[in-house]
JSON list of C-alpha atoms in Angstrom, two decimals:
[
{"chain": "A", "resi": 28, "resn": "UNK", "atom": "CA", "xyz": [53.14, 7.68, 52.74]},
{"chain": "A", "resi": 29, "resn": "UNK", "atom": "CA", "xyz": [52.37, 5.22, 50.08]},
{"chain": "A", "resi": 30, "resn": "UNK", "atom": "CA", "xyz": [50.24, 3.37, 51.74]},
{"chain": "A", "resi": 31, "resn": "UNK", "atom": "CA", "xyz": [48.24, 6.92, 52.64]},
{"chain": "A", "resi": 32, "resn": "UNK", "atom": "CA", "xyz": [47.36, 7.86, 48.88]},
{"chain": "A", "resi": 33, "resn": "UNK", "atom": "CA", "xyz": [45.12, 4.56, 48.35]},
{"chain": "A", "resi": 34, "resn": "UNK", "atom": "CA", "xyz": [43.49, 5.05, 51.45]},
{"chain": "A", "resi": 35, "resn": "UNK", "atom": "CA", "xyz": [42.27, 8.69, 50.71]},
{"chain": "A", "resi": 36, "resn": "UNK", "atom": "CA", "xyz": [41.39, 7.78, 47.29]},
{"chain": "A", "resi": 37, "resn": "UNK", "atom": "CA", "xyz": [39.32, 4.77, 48.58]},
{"chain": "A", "resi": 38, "resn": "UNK", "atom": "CA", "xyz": [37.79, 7.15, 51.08]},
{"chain": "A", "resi": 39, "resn": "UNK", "atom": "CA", "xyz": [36.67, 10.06, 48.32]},
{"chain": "A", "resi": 40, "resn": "UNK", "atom": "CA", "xyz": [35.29, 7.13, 46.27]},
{"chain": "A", "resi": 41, "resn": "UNK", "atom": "CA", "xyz": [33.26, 5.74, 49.12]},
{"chain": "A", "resi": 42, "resn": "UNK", "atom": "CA", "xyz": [32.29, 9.19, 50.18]},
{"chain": "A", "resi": 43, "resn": "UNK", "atom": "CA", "xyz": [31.29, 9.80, 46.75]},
{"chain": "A", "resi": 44, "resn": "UNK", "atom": "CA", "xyz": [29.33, 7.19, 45.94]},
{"chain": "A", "resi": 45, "resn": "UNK", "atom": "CA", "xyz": [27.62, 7.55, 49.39]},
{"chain": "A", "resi": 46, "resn": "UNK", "atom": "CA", "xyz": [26.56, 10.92, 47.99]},
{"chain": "A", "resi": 47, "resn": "UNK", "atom": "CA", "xyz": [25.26, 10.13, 44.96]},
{"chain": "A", "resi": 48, "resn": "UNK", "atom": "CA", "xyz": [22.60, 7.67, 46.39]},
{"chain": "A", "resi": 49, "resn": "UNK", "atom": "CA", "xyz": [21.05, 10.41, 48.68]},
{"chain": "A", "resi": 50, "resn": "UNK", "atom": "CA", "xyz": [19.33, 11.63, 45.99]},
{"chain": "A", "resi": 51, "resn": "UNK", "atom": "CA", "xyz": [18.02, 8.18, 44.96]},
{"chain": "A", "resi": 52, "resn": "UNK", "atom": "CA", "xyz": [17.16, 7.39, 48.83]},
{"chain": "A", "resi": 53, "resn": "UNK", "atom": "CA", "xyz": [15.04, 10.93, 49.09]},
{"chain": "A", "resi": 54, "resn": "UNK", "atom": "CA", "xyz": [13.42, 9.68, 45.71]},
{"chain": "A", "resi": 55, "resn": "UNK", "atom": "CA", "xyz": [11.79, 6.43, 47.67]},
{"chain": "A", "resi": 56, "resn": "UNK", "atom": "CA", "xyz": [11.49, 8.12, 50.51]},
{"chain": "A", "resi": 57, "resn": "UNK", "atom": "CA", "xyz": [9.14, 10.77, 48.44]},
{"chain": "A", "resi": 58, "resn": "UNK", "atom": "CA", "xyz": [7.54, 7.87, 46.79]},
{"chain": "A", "resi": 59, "resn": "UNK", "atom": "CA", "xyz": [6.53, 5.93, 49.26]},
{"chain": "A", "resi": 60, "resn": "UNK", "atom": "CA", "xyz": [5.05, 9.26, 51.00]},
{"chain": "A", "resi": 61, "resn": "UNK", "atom": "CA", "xyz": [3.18, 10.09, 47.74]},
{"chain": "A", "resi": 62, "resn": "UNK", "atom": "CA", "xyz": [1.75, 6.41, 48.06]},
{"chain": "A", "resi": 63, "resn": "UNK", "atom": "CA", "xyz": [0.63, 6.35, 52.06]},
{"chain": "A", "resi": 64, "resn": "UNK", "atom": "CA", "xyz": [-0.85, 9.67, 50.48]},
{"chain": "A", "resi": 65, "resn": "UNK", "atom": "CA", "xyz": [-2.72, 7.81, 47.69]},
{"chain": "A", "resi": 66, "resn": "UNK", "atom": "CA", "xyz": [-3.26, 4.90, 49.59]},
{"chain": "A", "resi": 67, "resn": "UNK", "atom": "CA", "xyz": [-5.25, 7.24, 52.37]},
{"chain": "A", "resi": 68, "resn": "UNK", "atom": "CA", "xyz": [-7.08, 8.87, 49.38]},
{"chain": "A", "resi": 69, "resn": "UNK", "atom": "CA", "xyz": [-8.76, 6.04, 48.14]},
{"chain": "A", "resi": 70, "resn": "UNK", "atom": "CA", "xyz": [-9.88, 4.97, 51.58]},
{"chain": "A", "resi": 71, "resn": "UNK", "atom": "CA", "xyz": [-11.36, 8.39, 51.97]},
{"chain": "A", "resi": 72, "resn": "UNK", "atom": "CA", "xyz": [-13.05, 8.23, 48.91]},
{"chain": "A", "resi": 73, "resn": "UNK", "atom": "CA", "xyz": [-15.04, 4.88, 49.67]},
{"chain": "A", "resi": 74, "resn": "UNK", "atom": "CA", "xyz": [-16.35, 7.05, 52.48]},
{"chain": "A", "resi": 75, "resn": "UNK", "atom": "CA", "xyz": [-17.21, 9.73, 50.63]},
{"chain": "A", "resi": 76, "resn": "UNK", "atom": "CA", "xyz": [-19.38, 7.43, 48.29]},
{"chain": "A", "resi": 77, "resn": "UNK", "atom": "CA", "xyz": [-21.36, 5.98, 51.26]},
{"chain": "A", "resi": 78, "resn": "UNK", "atom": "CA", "xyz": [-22.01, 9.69, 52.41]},
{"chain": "A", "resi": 79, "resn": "UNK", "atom": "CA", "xyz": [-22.73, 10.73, 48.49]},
{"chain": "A", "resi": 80, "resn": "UNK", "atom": "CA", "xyz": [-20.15, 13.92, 49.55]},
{"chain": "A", "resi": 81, "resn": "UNK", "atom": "CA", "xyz": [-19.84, 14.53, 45.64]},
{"chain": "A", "resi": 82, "resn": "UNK", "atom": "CA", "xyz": [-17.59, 18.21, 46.69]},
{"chain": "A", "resi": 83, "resn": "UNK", "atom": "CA", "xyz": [-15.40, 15.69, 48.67]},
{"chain": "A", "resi": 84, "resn": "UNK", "atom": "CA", "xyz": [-15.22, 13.87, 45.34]},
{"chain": "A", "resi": 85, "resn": "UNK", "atom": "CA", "xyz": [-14.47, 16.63, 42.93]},
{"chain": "A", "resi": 86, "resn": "UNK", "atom": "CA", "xyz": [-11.95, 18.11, 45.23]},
{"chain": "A", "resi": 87, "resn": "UNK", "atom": "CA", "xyz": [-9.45, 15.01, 44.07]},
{"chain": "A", "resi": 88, "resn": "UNK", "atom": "CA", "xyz": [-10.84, 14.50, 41.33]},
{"chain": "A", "resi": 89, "resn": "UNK", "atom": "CA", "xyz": [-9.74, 16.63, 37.86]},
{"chain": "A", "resi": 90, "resn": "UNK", "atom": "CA", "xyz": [-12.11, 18.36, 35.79]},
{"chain": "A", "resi": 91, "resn": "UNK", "atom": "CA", "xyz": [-11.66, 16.31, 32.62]},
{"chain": "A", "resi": 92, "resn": "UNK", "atom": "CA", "xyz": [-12.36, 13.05, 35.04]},
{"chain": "A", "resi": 93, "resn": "UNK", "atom": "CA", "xyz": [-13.82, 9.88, 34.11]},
{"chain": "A", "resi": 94, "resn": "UNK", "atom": "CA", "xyz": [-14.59, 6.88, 35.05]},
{"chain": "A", "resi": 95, "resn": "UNK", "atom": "CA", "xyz": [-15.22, 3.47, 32.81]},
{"chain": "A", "resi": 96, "resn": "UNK", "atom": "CA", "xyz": [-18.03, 1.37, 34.56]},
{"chain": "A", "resi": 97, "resn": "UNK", "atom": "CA", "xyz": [-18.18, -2.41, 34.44]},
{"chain": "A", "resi": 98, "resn": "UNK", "atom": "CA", "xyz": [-20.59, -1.81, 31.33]},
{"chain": "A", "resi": 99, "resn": "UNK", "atom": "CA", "xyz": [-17.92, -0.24, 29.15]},
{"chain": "A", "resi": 100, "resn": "UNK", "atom": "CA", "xyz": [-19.80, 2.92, 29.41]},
{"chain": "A", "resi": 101, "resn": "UNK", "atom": "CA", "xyz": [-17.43, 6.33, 29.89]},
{"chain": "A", "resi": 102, "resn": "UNK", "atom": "CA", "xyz": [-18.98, 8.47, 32.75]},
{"chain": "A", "resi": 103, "resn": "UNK", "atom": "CA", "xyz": [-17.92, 11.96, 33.25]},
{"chain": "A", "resi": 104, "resn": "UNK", "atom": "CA", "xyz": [-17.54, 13.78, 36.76]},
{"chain": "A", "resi": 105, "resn": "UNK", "atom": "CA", "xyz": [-20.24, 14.96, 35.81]},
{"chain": "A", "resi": 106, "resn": "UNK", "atom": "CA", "xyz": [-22.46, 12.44, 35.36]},
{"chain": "A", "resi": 107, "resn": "UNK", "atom": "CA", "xyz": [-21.29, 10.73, 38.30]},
{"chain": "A", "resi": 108, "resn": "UNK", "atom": "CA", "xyz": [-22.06, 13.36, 40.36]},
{"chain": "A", "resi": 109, "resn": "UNK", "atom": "CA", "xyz": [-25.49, 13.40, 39.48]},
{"chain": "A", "resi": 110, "resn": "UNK", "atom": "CA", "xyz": [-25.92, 10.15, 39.44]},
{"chain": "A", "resi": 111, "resn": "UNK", "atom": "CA", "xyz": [-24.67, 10.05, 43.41]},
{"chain": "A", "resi": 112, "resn": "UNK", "atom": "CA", "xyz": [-26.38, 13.70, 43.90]},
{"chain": "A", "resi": 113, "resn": "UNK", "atom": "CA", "xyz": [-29.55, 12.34, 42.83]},
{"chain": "A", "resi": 114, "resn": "UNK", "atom": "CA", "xyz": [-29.53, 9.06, 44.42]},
{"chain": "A", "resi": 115, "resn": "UNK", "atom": "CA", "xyz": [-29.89, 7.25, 41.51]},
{"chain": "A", "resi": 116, "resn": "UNK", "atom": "CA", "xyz": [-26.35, 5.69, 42.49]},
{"chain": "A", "resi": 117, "resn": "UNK", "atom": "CA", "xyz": [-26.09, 4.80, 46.29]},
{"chain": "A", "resi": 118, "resn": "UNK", "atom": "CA", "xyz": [-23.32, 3.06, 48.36]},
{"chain": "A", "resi": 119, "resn": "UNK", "atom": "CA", "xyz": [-24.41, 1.30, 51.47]},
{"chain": "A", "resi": 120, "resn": "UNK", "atom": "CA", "xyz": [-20.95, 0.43, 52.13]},
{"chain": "A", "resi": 121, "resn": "UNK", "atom": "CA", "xyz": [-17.90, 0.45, 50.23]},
{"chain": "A", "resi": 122, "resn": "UNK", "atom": "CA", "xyz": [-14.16, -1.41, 51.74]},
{"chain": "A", "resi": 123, "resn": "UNK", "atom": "CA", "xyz": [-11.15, -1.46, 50.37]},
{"chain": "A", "resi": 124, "resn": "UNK", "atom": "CA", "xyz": [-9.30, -5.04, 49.95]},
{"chain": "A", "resi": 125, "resn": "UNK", "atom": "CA", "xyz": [-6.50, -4.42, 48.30]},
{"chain": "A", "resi": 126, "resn": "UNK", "atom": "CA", "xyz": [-4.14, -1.37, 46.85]},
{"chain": "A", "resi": 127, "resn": "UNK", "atom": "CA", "xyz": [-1.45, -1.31, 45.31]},
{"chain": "A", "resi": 128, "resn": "UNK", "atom": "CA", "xyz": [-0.06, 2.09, 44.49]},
{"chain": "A", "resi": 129, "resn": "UNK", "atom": "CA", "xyz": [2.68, 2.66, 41.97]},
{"chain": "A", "resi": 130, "resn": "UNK", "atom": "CA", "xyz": [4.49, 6.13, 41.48]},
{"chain": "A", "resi": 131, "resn": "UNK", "atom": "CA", "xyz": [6.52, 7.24, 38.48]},
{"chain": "A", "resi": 132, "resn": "UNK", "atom": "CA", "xyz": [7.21, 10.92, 39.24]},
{"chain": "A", "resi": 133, "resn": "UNK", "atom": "CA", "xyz": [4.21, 13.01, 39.44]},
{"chain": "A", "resi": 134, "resn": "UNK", "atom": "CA", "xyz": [2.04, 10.16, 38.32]},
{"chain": "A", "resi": 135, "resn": "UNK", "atom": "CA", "xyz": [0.47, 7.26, 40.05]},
{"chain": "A", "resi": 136, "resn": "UNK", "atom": "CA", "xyz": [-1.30, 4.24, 38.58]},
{"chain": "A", "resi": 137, "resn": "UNK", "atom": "CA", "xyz": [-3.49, 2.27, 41.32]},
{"chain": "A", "resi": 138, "resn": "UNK", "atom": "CA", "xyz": [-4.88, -1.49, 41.00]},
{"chain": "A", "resi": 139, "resn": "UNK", "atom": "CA", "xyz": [-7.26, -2.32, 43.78]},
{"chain": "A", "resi": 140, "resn": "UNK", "atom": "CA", "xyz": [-9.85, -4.72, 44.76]},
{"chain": "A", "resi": 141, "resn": "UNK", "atom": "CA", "xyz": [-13.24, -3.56, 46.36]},
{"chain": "A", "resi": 142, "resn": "UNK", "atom": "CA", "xyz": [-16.24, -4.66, 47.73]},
{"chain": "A", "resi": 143, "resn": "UNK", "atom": "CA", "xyz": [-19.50, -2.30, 47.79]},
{"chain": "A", "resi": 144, "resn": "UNK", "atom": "CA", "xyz": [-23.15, -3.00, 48.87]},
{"chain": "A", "resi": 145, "resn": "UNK", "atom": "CA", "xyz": [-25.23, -0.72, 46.23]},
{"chain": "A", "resi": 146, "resn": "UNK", "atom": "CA", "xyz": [-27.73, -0.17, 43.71]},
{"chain": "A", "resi": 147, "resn": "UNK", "atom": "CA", "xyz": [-27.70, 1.94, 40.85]},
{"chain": "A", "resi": 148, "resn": "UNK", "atom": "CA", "xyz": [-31.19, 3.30, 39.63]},
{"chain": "A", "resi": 149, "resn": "UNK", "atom": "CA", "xyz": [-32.85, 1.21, 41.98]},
{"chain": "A", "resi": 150, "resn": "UNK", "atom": "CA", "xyz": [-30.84, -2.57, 40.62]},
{"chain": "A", "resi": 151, "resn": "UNK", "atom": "CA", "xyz": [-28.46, -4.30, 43.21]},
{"chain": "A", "resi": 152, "resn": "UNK", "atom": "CA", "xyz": [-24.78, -3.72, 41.75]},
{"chain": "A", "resi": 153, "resn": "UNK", "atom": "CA", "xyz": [-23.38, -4.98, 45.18]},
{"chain": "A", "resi": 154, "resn": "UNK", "atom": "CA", "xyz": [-20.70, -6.84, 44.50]},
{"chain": "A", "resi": 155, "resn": "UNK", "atom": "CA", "xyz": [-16.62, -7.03, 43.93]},
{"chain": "A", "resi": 156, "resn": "UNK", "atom": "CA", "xyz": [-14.76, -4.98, 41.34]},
{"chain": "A", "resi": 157, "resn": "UNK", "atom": "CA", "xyz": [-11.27, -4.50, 40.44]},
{"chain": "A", "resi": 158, "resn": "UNK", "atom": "CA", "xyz": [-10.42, -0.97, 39.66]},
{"chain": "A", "resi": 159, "resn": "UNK", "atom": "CA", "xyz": [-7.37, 1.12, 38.07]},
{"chain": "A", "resi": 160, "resn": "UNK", "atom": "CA", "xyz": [-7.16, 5.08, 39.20]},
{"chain": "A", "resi": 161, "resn": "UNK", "atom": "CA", "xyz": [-5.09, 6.96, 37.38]},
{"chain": "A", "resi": 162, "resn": "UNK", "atom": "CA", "xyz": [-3.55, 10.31, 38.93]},
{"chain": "A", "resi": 163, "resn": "UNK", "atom": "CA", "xyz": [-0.90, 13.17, 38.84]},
{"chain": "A", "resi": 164, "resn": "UNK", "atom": "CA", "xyz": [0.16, 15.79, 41.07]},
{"chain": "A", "resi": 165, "resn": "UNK", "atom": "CA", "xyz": [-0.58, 19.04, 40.26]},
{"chain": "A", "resi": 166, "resn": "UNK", "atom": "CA", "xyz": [0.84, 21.93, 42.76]},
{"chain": "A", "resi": 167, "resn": "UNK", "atom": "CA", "xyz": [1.34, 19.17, 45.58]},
{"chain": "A", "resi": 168, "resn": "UNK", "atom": "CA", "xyz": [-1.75, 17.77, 45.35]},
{"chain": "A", "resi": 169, "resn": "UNK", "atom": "CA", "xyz": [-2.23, 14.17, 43.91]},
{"chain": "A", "resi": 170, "resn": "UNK", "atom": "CA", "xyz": [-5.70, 14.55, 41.62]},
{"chain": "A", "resi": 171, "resn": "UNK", "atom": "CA", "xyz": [-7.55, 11.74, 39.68]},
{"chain": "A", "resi": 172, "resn": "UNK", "atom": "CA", "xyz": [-7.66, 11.87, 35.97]},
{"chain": "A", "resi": 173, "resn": "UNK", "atom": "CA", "xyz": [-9.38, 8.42, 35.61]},
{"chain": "A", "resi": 174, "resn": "UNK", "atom": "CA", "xyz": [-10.92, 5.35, 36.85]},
{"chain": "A", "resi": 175, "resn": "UNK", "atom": "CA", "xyz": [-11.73, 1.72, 35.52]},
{"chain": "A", "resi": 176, "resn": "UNK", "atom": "CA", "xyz": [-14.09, -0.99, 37.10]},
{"chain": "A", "resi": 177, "resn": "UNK", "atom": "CA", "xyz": [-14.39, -4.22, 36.15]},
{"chain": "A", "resi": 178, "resn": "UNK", "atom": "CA", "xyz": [-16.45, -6.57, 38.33]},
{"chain": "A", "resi": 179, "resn": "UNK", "atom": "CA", "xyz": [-15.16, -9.50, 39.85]},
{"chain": "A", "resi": 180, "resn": "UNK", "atom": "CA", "xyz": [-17.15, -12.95, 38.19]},
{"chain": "A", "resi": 181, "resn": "UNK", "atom": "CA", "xyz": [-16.94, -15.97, 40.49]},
{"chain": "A", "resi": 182, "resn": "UNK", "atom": "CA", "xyz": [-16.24, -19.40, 38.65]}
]
């Protein structure tokens, strides 16, 4: 009977501790979700630059949204929509390289590396950038808050 007591304990403890990782497990599980979601966003939005869908756009982006180009100018949504709506911004093409999606709870930072053929107000700005987005999720839905560019410079 001794020899009983330390093995139920030992069980209960194991048990236990089993438990209180679920939690912890169905926390990355829900992460890395939320970034296969982002990840798929991002892609999606290179296309909808080449096809200038600016109500694609605004539907993940948030109202207050903007982005800092490689200029250090601020550009609202906006702006940006006009800019693509107008044509004075145009995307031949636009890939993806790299992402890298981190989540912390209902926010997400993203660092990514792209390459786009396009011209803005009729100058070539094709070329490679480095970007951070910036988003939350509000009511399930992940939603961009920010952006910042920086182009890539060759040495």
């Amino acid at each position: 009977m001794k020899r009983l007591v330390p093995t139920a304990a030992l069980a209960v403890v194991v048990t236990s501790l089993i438990l209180s990782r679920l939690p912890a497990a169905d926390a990355m599980m829900s992460a890395r979700s939320d970034e296969q979601t982002i990840t798929q966003l991002e892609q999606d939005w290179g296309v909808a630059l080449v096809k200038a869908d600016v109500a694609w756009i605004d539907g993940i982006t948030s109202d207050d949204y903007t982005m800092t180009d490689p200029d250090g100018t601020v550009v609202t949504r906006a702006q940006g929509d006009a800019d693509l709506k107008s044509g004075a911004m145009h995307f031949a093409s636009f890939t993806l390289d790299e992402v890298k999606v981190h989540v912390h709870g209902d926010t997400a930072v993203v660092f990514g590396l792209e390459t786009e053929k396009s011209t803005y107000k009729g100058e070539d700005s094709s070329g490679q950038y480095r970007f951070t987005d910036t988003f939350t999720k509000q009511d399930g839905k992940w939603i961009a808050l920010a952006t910042h560019v920086t182009r890539v410079v060759k040495h």
